[in-house]
Coordinates of C-alpha atoms and ligand atoms in Angstrom, one line a residue:
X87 CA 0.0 0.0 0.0
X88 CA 1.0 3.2 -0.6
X89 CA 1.7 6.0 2.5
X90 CA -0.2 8.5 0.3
X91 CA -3.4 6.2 0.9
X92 CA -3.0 7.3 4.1
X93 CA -5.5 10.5 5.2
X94 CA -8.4 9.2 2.6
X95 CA -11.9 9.0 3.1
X96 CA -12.8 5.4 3.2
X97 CA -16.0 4.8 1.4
X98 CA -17.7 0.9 1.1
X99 CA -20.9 0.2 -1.1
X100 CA -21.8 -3.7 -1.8
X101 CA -20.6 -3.3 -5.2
X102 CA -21.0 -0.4 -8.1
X103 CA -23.9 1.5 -6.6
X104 CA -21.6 3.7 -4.1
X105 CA -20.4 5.0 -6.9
X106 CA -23.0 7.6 -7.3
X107 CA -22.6 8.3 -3.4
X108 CA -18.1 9.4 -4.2
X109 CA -19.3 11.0 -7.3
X110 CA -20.8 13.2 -5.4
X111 CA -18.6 13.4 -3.4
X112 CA -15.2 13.6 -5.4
X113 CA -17.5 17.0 -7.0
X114 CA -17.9 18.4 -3.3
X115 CA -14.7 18.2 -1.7
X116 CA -12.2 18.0 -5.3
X117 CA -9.2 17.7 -3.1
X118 CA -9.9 15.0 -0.6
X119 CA -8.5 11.6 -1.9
X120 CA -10.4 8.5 -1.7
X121 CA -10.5 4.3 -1.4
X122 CA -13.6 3.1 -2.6
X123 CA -14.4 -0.6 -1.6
X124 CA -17.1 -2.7 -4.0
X125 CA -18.1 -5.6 -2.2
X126 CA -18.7 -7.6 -5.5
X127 CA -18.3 -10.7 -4.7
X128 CA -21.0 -10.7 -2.1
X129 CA -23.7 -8.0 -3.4
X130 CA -27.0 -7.9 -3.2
X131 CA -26.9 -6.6 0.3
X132 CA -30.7 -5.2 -0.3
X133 CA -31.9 -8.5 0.2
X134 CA -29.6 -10.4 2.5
X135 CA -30.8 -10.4 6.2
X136 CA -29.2 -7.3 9.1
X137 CA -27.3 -10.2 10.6
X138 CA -25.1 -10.7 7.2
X139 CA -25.3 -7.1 5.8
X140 CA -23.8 -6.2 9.3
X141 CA -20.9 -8.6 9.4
X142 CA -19.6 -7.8 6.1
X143 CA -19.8 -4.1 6.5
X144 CA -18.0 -4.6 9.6
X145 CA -15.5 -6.8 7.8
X146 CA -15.4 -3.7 4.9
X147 CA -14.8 -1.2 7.5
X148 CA -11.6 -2.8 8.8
X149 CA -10.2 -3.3 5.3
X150 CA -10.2 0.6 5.0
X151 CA -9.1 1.5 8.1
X152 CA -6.3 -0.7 8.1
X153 CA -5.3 1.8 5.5
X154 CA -5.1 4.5 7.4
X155 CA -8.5 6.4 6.4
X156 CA -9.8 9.2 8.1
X157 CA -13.4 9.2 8.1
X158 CA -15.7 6.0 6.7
X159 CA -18.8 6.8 4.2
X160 CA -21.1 4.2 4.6
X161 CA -22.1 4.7 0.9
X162 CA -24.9 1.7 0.7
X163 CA -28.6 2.6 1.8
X164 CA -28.7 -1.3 2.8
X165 CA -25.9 -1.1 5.0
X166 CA -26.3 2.3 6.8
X167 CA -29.9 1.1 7.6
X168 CA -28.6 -1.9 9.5
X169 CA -25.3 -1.7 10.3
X170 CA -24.6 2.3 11.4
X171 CA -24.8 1.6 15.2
X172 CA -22.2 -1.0 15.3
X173 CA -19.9 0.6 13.1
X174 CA -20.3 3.5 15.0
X175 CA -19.5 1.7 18.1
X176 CA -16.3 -0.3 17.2
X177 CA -14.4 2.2 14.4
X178 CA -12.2 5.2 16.2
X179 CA -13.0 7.3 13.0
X180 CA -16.3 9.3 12.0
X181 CA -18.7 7.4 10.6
X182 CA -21.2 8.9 8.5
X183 CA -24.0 6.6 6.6
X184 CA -26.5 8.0 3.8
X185 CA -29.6 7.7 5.4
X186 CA -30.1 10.4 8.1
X187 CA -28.3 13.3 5.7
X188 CA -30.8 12.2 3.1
X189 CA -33.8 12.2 5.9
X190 CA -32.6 15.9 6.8
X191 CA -32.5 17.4 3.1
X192 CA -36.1 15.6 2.5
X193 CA -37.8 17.0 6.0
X194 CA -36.4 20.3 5.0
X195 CA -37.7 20.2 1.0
X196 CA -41.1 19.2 2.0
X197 CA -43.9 21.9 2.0
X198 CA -46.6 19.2 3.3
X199 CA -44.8 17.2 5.2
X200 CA -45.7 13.7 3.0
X201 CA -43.0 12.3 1.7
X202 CA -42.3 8.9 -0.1
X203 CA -39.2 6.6 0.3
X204 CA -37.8 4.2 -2.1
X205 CA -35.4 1.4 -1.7
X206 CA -34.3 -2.1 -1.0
X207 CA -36.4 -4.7 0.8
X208 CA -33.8 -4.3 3.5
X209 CA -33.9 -0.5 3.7
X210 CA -37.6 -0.1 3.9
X211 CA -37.6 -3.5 6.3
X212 CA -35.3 -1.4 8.9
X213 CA -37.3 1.4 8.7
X214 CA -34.3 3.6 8.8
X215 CA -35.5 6.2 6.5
X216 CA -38.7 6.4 8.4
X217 CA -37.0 7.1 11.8
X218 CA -35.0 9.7 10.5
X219 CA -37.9 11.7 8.9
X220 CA -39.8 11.4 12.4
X221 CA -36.5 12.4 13.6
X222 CA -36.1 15.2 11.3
X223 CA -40.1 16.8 11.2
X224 CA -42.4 14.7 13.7
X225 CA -45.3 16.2 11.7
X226 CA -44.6 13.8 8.8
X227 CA -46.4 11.7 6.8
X228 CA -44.0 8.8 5.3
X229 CA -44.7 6.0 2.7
X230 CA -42.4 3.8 1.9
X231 CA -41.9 1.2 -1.0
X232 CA -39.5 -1.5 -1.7
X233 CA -38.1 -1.0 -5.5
X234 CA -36.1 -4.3 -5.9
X235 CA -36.0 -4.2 -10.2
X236 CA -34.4 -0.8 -10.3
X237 CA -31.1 -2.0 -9.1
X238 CA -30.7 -4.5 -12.2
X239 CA -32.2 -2.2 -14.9
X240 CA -29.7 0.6 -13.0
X241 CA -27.0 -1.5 -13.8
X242 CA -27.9 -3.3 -17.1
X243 CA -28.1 0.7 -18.4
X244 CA -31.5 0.0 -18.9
X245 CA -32.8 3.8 -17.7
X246 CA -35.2 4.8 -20.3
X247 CA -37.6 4.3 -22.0
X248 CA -41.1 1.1 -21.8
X249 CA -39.4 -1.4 -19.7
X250 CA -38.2 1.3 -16.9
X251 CA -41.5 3.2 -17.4
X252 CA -43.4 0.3 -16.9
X253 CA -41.3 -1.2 -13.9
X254 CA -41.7 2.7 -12.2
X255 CA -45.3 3.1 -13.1
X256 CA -45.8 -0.2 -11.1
X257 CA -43.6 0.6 -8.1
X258 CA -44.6 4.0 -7.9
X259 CA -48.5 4.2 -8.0
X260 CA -49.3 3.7 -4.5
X261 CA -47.1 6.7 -3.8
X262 CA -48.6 9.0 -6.3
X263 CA -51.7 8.2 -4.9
X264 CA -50.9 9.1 -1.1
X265 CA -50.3 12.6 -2.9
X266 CA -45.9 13.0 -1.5
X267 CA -44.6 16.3 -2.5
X268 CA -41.0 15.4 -2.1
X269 CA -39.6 11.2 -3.0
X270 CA -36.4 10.1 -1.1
X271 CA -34.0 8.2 -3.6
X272 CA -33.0 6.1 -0.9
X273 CA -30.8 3.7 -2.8
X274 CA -27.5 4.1 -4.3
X275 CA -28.8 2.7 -8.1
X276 CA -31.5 5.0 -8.2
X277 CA -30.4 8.3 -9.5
X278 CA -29.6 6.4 -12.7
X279 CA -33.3 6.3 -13.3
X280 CA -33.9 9.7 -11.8
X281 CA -35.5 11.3 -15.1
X282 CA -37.8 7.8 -15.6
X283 CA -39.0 8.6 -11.7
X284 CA -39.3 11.9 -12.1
X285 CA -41.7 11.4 -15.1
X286 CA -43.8 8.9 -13.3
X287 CA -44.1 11.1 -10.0
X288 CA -45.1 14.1 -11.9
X289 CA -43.5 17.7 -12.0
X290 CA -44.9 18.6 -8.4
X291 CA -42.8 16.1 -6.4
X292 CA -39.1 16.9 -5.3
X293 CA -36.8 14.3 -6.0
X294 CA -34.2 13.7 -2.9
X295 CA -31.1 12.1 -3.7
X296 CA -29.6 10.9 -0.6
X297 CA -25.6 11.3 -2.4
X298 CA -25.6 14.7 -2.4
X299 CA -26.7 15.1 0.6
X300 CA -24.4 12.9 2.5
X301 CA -21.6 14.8 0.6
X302 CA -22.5 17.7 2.3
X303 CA -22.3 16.3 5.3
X304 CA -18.8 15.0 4.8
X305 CA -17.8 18.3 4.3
X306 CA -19.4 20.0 7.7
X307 CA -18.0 16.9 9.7
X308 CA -14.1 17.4 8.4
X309 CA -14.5 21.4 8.3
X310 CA -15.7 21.4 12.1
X311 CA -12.5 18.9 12.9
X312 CA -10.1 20.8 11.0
X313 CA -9.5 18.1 8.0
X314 CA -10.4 19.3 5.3
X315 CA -7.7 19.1 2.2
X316 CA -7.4 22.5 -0.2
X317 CA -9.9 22.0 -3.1
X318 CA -6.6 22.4 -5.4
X319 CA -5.1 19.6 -4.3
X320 CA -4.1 17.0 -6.3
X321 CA -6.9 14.4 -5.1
X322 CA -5.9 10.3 -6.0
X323 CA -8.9 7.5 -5.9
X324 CA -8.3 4.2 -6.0
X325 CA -10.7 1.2 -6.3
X326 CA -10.7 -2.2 -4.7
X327 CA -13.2 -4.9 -5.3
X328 CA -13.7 -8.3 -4.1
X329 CA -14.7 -10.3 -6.9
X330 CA -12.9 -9.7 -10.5
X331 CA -12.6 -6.1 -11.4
X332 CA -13.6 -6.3 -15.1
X333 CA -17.5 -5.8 -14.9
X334 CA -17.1 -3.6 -11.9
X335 CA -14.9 -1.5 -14.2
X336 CA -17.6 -1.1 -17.1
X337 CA -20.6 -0.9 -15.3
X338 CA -19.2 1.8 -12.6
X339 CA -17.9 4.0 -15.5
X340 CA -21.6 4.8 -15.6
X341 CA -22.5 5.3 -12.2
X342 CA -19.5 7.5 -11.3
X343 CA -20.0 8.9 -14.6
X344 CA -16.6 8.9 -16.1
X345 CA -14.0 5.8 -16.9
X346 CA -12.5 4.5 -13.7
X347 CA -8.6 4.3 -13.3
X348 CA -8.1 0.7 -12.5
X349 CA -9.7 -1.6 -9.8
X350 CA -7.6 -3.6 -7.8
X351 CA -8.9 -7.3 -6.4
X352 CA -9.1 -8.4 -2.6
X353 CA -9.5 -10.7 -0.5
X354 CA -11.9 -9.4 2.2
X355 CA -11.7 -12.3 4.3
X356 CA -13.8 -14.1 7.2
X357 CA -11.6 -16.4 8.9
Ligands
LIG1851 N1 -26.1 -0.4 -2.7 C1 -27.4 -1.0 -2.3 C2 -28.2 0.1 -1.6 O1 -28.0 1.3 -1.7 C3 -28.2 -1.5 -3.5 C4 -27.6 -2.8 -4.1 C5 -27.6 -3.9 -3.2 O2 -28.8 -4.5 -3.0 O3 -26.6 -4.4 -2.7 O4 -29.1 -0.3 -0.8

């Protein structure tokens, strides 16, 4: 390893998805430099029980702090809805998951207070999201929808046109019809399909994507401890994946919305 990996923020997704979470944040904070972990081998997480989604984002974590990072971005909806509090516990950096940032930034867009949540069986299962909204506005109104065919048509590029329309019309009909004002993106593969959604929603509800906002927060955590790197800095961002890197490389050239730099393999191990 190099020393320069040392002083990153450390961000873990269970495969591609996250990528949309350090795209956002590589465009926030330009001169911070990054490790990205892709759990390949092992996604889903969005339908793998809080047991399992905890143990290997606890087994993730470790892998990037034994590089030396500075702060951990919990950059899967799946995991930060299970497996925040013992990450929290056990890691002697910040940790900072996607949900409650993107929970804030929806509480605050909303005019009526009803608000819709998509995402994994396992993110609406935990009921994260709805927490944090409570959390955030107790005057809300929260309906909540798992989404599970968006992650594969995310990821087969598959973001316009019948088969996505059809899939969102579907998925998204019981929400329209509670009347939200403002929809919570609350999975990483989501803002792929952000103009498909925003069709099927209608031009009167405010799309939330949970990345930017947890970018955001990254920034207001490292500014209040004094670590934030100069935005002219020369920023390096390096991938590891545990399964082979080669569709990990394709696919995530489209999530993080430029060609990635390499991918290296590893061996996140259990024993
Ligand atoms: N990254 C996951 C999430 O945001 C979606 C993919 C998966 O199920 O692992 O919940």
């Amino acid at each position: 390893m190099r020393p320069d990996s040392r002083g990153a923020i450390g961000v873990f997704d269970s495969g591609v998805g996250g990528l949309t979470v350090l795209k956002a944040l590589m465009r926030r904070l330009p001169g911070e430099s990054t490790l990205y972990l892709g759990d390949t081998a092992r996604v889903p997480y969005g339908t793998k029980s809080p047991e399992v989604v905890t143990l290997y984002s606890i087994k993730n974590a470790e892998f990037l702090l034994e590089r030396g990072i500075k702060l951990l971005v919990v950059a899967c909806n799946t995991a930060s809805s299970v497996a925040l509090p013992e990450l929290e516990a056990h890691l002697r950096v910040p940790v900072l998951g996607v949900i409650a940032p993107g929970a804030r930034a929806a509480a605050a867009k909303s005019r009526s207070g009803k608000i819709g949540v998509i995402g994994t069986p396992g993110t609406i299962r935990s009921g994260a999201y709805q927490r944090e909204l409570q959390a955030a506005r107790p005057d809300v109104q929260v309906s909540a929808r798992a989404c599970p065919m968006f992650v594969p048509l995310a990821e087969e590029g598959w973001v316009t046109g019948d088969v996505p329309r059809l899939v969102a019309r579907e998925y998204l009909a019981p929400l329209v019809a509670t009347g939200v004002d403002t929809l919570v993106l609350g999975c990483t593969h989501y803002p792929l399909l952000r103009d498909v959604i925003a069709e099927v929603m209608g031009p009167g509800v405010a799309l939330v994507d949970s990345a930017e906002a947890t970018a955001e927060a990254v920034a207001a955590v490292l500014a209040s401890k004094g670590a934030l790197e100069a935005e002219s800095r020369a920023a390096e961002h390096r991938y590891f994946v545990t399964d082979v890197p080669e569709r990990f490389m394709d696919v995530g050239a489209k999530f993080l919305g430029q060609p990635l730099s390499g991918a290296e393999h590893v061996d996140v191990s259990f024993g």
